[in-house]
Structure formats: C-alpha cells, structure tokens
PDB file of C-alpha atoms in Angstrom:
ATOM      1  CA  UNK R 165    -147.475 -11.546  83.178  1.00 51.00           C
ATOM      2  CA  UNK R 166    -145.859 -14.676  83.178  1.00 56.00           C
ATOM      3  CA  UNK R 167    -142.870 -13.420  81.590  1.00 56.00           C
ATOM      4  CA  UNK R 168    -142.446 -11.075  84.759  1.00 58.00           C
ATOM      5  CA  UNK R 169    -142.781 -13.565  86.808  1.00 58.00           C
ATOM      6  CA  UNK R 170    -140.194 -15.606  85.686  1.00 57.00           C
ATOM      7  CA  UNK R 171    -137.861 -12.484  85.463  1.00 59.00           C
ATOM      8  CA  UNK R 172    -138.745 -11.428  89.134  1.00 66.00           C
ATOM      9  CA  UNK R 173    -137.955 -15.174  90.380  1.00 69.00           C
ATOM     10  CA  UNK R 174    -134.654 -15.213  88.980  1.00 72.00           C
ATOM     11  CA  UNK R 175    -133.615 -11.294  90.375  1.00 71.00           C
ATOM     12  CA  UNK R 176    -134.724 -12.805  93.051  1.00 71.00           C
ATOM     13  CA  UNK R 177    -132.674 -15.810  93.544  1.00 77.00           C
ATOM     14  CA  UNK R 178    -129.661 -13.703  92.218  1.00 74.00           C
ATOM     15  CA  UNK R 179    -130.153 -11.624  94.718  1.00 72.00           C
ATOM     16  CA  UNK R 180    -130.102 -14.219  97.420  1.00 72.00           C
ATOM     17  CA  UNK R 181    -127.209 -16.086  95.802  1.00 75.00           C
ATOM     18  CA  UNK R 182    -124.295 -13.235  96.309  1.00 70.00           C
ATOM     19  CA  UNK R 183    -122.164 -13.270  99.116  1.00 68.00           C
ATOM     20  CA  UNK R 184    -121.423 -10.417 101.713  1.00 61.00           C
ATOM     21  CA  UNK R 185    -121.886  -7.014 100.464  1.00 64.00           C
ATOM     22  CA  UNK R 186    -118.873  -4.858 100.910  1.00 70.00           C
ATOM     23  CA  UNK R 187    -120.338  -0.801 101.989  1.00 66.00           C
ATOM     24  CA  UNK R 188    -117.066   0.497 101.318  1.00 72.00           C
ATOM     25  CA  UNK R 189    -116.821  -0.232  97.471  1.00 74.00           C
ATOM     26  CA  UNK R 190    -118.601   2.766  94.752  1.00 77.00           C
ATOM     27  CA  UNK R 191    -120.444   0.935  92.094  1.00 72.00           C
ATOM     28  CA  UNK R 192    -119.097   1.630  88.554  1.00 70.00           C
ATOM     29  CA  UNK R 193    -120.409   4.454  86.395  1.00 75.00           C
ATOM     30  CA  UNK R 194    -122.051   2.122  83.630  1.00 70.00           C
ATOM     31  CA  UNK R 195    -124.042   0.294  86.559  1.00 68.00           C
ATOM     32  CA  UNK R 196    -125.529   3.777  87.372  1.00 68.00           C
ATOM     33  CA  UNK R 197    -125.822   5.139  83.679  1.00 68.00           C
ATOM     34  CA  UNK R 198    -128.857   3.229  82.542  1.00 64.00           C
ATOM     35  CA  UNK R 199    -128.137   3.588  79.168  1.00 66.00           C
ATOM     36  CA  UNK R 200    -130.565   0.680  77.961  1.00 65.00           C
ATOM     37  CA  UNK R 201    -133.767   0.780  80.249  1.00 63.00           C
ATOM     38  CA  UNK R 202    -135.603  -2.159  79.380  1.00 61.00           C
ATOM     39  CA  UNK R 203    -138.253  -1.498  82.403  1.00 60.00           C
ATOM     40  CA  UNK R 204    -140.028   1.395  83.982  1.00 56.00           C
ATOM     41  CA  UNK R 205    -142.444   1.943  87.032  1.00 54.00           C
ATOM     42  CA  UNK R 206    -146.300   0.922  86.283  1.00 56.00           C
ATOM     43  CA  UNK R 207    -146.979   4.574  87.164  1.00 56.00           C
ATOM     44  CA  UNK R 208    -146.079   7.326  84.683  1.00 57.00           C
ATOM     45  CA  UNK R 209    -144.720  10.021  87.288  1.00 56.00           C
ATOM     46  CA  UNK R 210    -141.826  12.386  86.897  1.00 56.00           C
ATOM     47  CA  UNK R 211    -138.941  12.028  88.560  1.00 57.00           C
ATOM     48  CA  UNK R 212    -138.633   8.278  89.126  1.00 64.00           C
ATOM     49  CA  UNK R 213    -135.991   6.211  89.378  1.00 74.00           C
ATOM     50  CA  UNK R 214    -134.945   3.648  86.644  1.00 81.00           C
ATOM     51  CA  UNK R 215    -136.104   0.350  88.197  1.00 85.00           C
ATOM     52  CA  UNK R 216    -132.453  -0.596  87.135  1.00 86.00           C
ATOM     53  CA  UNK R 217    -130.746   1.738  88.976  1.00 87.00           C
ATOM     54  CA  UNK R 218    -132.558   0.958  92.172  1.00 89.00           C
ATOM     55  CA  UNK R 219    -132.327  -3.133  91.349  1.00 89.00           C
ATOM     56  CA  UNK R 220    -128.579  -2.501  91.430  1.00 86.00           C
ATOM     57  CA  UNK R 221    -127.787  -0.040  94.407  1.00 88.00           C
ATOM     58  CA  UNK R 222    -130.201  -3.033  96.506  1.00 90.00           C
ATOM     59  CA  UNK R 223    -127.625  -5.749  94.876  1.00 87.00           C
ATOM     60  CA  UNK R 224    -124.739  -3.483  95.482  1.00 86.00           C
ATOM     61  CA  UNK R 225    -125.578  -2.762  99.501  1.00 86.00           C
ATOM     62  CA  UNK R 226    -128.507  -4.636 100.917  1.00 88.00           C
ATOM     63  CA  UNK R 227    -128.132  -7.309 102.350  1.00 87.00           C
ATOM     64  CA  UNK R 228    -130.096 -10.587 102.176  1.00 86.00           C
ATOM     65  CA  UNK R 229    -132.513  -9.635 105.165  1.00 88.00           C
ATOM     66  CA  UNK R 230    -132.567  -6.241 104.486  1.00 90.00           C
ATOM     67  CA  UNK R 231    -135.865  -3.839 105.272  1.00 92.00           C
ATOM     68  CA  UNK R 232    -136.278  -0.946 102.553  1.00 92.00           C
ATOM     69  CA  UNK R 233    -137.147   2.390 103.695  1.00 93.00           C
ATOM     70  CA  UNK R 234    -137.900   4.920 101.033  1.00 92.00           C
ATOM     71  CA  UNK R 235    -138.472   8.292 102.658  1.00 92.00           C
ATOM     72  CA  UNK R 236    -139.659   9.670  99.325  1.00 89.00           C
ATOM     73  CA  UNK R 237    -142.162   6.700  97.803  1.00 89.00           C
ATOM     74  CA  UNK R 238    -142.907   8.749  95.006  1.00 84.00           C
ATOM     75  CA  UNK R 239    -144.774   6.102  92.720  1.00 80.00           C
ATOM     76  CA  UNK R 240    -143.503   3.235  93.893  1.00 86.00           C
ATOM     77  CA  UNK R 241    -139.971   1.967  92.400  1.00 87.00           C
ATOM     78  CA  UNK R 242    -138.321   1.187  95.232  1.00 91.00           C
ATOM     79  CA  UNK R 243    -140.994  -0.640  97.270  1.00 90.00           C
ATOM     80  CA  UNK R 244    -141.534  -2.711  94.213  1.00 88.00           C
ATOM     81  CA  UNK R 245    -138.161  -3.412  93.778  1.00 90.00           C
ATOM     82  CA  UNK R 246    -137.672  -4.589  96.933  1.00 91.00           C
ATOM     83  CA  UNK R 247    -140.396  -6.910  96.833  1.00 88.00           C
ATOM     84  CA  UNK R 248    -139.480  -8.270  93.623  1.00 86.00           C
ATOM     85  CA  UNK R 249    -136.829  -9.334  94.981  1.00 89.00           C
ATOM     86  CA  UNK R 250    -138.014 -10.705  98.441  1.00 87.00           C
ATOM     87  CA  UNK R 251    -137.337  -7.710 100.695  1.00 90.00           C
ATOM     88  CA  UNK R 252    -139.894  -6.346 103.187  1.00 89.00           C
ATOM     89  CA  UNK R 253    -139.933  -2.552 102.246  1.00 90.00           C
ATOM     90  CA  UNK R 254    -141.469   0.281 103.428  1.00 90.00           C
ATOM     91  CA  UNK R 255    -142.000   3.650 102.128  1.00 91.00           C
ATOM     92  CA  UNK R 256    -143.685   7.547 103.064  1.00 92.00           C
ATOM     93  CA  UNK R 257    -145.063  10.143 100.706  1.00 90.00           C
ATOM     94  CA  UNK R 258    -146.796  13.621 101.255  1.00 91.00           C
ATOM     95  CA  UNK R 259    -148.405  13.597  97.848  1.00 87.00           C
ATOM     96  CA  UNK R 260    -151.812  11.924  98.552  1.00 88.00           C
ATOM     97  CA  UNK R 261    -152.278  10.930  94.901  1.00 85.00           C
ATOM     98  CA  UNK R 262    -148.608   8.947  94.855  1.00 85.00           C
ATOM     99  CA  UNK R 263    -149.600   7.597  98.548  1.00 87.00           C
ATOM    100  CA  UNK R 264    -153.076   5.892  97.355  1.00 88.00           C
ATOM    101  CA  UNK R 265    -150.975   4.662  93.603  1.00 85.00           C
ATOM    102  CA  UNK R 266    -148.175   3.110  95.611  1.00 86.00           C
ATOM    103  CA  UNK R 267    -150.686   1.119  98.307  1.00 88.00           C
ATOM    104  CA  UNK R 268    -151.626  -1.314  95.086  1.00 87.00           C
ATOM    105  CA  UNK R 269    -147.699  -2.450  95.858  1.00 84.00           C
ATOM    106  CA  UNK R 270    -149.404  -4.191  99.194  1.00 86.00           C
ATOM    107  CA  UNK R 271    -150.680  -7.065  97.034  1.00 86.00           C
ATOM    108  CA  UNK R 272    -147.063  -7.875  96.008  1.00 82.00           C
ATOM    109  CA  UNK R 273    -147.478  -9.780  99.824  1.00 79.00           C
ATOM    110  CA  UNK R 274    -150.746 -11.699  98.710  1.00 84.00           C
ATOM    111  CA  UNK R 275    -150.602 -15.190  96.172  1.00 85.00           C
ATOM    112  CA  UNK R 276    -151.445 -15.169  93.136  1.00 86.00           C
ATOM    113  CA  UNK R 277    -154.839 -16.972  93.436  1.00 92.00           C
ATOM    114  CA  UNK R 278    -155.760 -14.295  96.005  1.00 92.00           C
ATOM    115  CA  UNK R 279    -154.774 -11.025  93.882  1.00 89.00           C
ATOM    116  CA  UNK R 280    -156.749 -12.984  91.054  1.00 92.00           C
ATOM    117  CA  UNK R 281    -159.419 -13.262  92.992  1.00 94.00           C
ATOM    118  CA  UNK R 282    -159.901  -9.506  94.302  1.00 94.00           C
ATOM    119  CA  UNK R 283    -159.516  -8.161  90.564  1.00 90.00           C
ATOM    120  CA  UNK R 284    -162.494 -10.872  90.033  1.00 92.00           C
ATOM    121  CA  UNK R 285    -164.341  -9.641  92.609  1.00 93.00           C
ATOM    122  CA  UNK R 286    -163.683  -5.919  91.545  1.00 88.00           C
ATOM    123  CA  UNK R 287    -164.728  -6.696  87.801  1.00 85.00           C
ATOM    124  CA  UNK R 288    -167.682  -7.761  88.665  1.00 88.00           C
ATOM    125  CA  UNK R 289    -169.086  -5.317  91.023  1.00 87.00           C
ATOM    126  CA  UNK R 290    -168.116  -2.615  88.448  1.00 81.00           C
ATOM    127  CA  UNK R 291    -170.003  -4.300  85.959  1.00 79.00           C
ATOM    128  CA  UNK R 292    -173.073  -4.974  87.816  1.00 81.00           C
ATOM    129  CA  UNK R 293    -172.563  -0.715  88.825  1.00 76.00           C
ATOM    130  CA  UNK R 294    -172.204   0.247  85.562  1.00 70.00           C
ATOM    131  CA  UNK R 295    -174.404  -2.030  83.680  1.00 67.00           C
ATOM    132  CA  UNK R 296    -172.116  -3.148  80.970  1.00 56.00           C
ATOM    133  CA  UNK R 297    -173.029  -5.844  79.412  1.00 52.00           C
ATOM    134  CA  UNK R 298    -170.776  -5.468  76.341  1.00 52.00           C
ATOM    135  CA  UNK R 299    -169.184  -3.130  73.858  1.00 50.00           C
ATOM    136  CA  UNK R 300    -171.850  -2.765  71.552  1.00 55.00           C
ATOM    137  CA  UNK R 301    -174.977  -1.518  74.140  1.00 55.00           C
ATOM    138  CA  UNK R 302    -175.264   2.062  73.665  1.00 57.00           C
ATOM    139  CA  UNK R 303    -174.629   2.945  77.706  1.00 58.00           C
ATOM    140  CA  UNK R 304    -171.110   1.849  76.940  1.00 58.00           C
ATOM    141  CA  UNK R 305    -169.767   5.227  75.715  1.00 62.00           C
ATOM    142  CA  UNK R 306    -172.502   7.455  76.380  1.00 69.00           C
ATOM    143  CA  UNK R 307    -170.961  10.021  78.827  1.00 73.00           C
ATOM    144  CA  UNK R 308    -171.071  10.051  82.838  1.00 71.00           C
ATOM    145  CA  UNK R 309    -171.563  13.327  85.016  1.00 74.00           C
ATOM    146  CA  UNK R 310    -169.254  13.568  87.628  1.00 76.00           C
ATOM    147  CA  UNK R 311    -172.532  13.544  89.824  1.00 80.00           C
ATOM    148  CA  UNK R 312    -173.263  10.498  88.531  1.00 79.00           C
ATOM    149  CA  UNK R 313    -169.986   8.940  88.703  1.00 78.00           C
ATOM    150  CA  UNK R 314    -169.836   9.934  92.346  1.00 81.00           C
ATOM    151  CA  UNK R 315    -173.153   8.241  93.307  1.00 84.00           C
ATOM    152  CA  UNK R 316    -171.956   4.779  91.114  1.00 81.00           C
ATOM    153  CA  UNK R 317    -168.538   5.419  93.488  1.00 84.00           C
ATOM    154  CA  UNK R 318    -170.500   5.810  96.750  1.00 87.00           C
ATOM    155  CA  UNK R 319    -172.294   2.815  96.151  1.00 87.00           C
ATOM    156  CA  UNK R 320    -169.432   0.659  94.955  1.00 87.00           C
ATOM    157  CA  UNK R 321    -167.623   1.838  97.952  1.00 88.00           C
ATOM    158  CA  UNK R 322    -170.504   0.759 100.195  1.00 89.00           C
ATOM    159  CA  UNK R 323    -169.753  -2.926  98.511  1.00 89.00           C
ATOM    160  CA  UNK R 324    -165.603  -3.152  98.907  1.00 90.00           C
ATOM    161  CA  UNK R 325    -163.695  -5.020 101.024  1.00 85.00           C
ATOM    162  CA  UNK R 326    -160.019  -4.174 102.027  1.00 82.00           C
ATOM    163  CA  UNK R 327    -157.867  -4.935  99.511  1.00 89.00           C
ATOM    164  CA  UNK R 328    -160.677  -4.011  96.727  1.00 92.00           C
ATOM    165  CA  UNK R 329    -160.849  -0.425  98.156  1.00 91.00           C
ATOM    166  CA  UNK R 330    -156.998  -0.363  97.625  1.00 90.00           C
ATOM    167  CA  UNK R 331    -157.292  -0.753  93.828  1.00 87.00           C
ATOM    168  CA  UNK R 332    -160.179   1.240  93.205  1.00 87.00           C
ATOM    169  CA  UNK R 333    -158.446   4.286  95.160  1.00 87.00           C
ATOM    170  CA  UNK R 334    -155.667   3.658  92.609  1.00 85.00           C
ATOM    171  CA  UNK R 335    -158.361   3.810  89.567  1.00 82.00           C
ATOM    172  CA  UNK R 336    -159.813   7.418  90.380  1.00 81.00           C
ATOM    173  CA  UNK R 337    -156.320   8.713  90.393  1.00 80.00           C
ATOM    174  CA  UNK R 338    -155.721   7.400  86.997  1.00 76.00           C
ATOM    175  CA  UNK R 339    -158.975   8.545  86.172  1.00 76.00           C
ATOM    176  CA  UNK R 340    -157.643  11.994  86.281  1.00 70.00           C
ATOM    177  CA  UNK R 341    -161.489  13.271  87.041  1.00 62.00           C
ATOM    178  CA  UNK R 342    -161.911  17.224  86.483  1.00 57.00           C
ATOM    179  CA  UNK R 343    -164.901  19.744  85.849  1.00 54.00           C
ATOM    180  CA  UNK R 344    -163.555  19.638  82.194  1.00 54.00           C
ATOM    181  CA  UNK R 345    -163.151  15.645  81.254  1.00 64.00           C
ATOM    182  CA  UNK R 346    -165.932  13.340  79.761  1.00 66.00           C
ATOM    183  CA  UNK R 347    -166.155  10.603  81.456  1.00 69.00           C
ATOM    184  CA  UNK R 348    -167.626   7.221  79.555  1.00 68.00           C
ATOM    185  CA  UNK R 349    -168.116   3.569  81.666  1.00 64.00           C
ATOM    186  CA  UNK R 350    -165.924   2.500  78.966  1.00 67.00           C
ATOM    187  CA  UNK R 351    -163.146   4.556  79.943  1.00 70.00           C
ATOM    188  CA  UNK R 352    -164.068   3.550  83.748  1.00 68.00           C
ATOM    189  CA  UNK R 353    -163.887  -0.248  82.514  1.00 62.00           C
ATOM    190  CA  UNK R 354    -160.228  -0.194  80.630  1.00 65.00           C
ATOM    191  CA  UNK R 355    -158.478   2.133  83.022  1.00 65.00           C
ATOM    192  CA  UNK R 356    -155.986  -0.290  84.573  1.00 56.00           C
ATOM    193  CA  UNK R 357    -153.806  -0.070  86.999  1.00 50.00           C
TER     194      UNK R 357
END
C-alpha cells in the first residue's frame, strides 16, 4: 500500500509539473500500445481500459484543473485515475453491479486515518455478526444459507453508517451470491475489495 502511495504522489506531481497541453497534437502509437502493463483496475471486469492508457490520454489533454467525466464508468479506471492524480472526476453507469463497485472510488476523497478507520469499524461489526473468533472454531467454514446470510446482512445493514454501507455494497457483488454457491463466513471475511 505504501508502495502505491508513493507511485500515485509522484503521477501526481508529474502531472501538475507539465506545461500547457497542446489539443491539436495525436499521441504516438507506443504511448497507446500498452505493450508492458504493469497495473490493472482493482475490479476484474471485461472491457477495461489499461490504467496506462487512460494515465496518458489525461497527461496528453487535461489540463491541470480539469473535471473527468466518464460517460461509461464501467469499473472504475478512469475515476481512479483521475483521482490518483488530483482531478475531481465524475462518472455514470447503467450496470447496477459496476455502479455500487465503482462508489468504493468515493473514499479516494477521504484521509487516510479516516478510510482506516471505516474498514476498522466494518471489521468489527462483521465479526461480532458472524461470530468469528478465529480460524480454527468450527463456525468458520461451516456453510451459510442464503437465508441466513440475508438476515446477518439485514442486521449489519441496520448497524452502517455512510461510507460503511458503500463498501459492504461492493462486498456482495464480489460475493457473486447465487441459488447454486456455498457460502462460508470465511469466504464472507477474506473477500476484499
């Protein structure tokens, strides 16, 4: 995490450090043929852009105090992009499973200490719902009904506050919940997002 950190500070003051952008100028092929992509979206979905490819058309054309619009948010990319690198960005999807993924891209606005603090928060409430206490009690990976999983929701819901209900949205997606999948509290407890 760190690591990112560091790599999204110094995009960032790249970014900020070029001059004028001219409109009028195409960007060279090997900027747009990601031949070595060394990142990817957190969300495996198809049909997303190489976070490279979108760091370099925002270099190439927006400018300093730009606002990001992506009309097709898809899982994310550009949003994050964007606010990797300082911009205020916006986005729209029709898919309601991409929409609830890409609202965990919100907390790119809060500190640190304060996303810390809601995955905290979140950890513990699931733990107290789901009575783990560890890895070796037998609950751990004894199998959920979806019934049952919907009343632990309901009354984890009950306990959220705003930014909490954001990233536990994003958790049933990933859950991929259906008639046909087991469901264990250890698979509830290492799903991340």
């Amino acid at each position: 995490m760190a690591n990112r950190l560091f790599l999204d500070n110094r995009l960032r003051e790249k970014f900020l450090s070029q001059n004028v952008k001219e409109f009028n100028i195409s960007l060279p092929q090997d900027i747009l043929d990601i031949e070595d992509k060394t990142r990817s979206n957190l969300f495996s979905w198809r049909g997303q852009f190489a976070p490279q490819l979108v760091e370099n058309l925002i270099f190439a054309y927006a400018p300093k105090t730009a606002t990001i619009l992506d009309p097709f948010l898809g899982s994310g990319t550009v949003v994050y992009e964007a606010g990797c690198l300082g911009l205020k960005a916006f986005g729209c999807e029709l898919n309601p499973a991409a929409w609830i993924l890409s609202r965990t891209y919100q907390f790119i606005n809060l500190t640190r200490h304060k996303r810390e603090q809601i995955i905290t928060s979140i950890t513990q409430k699931l733990e107290t719902l789901l009575a783990i206490s560890n890895f070796f009690d037998i609950q751990y990976h004894q199998t959920l009904t979806i019934e049952e999983f919907q009343q632990n929701l309901s009354e984890l819901y009950d306990q959220l506050e705003d930014f909490e209900s954001i990233i536990v949205h994003g958790l049933v997606i990933l859950l991929d919940i259906s008639e046909n999948h087991n469901l264990t509290r250890e698979q509830i407890y290492h799903t991340r997002l």
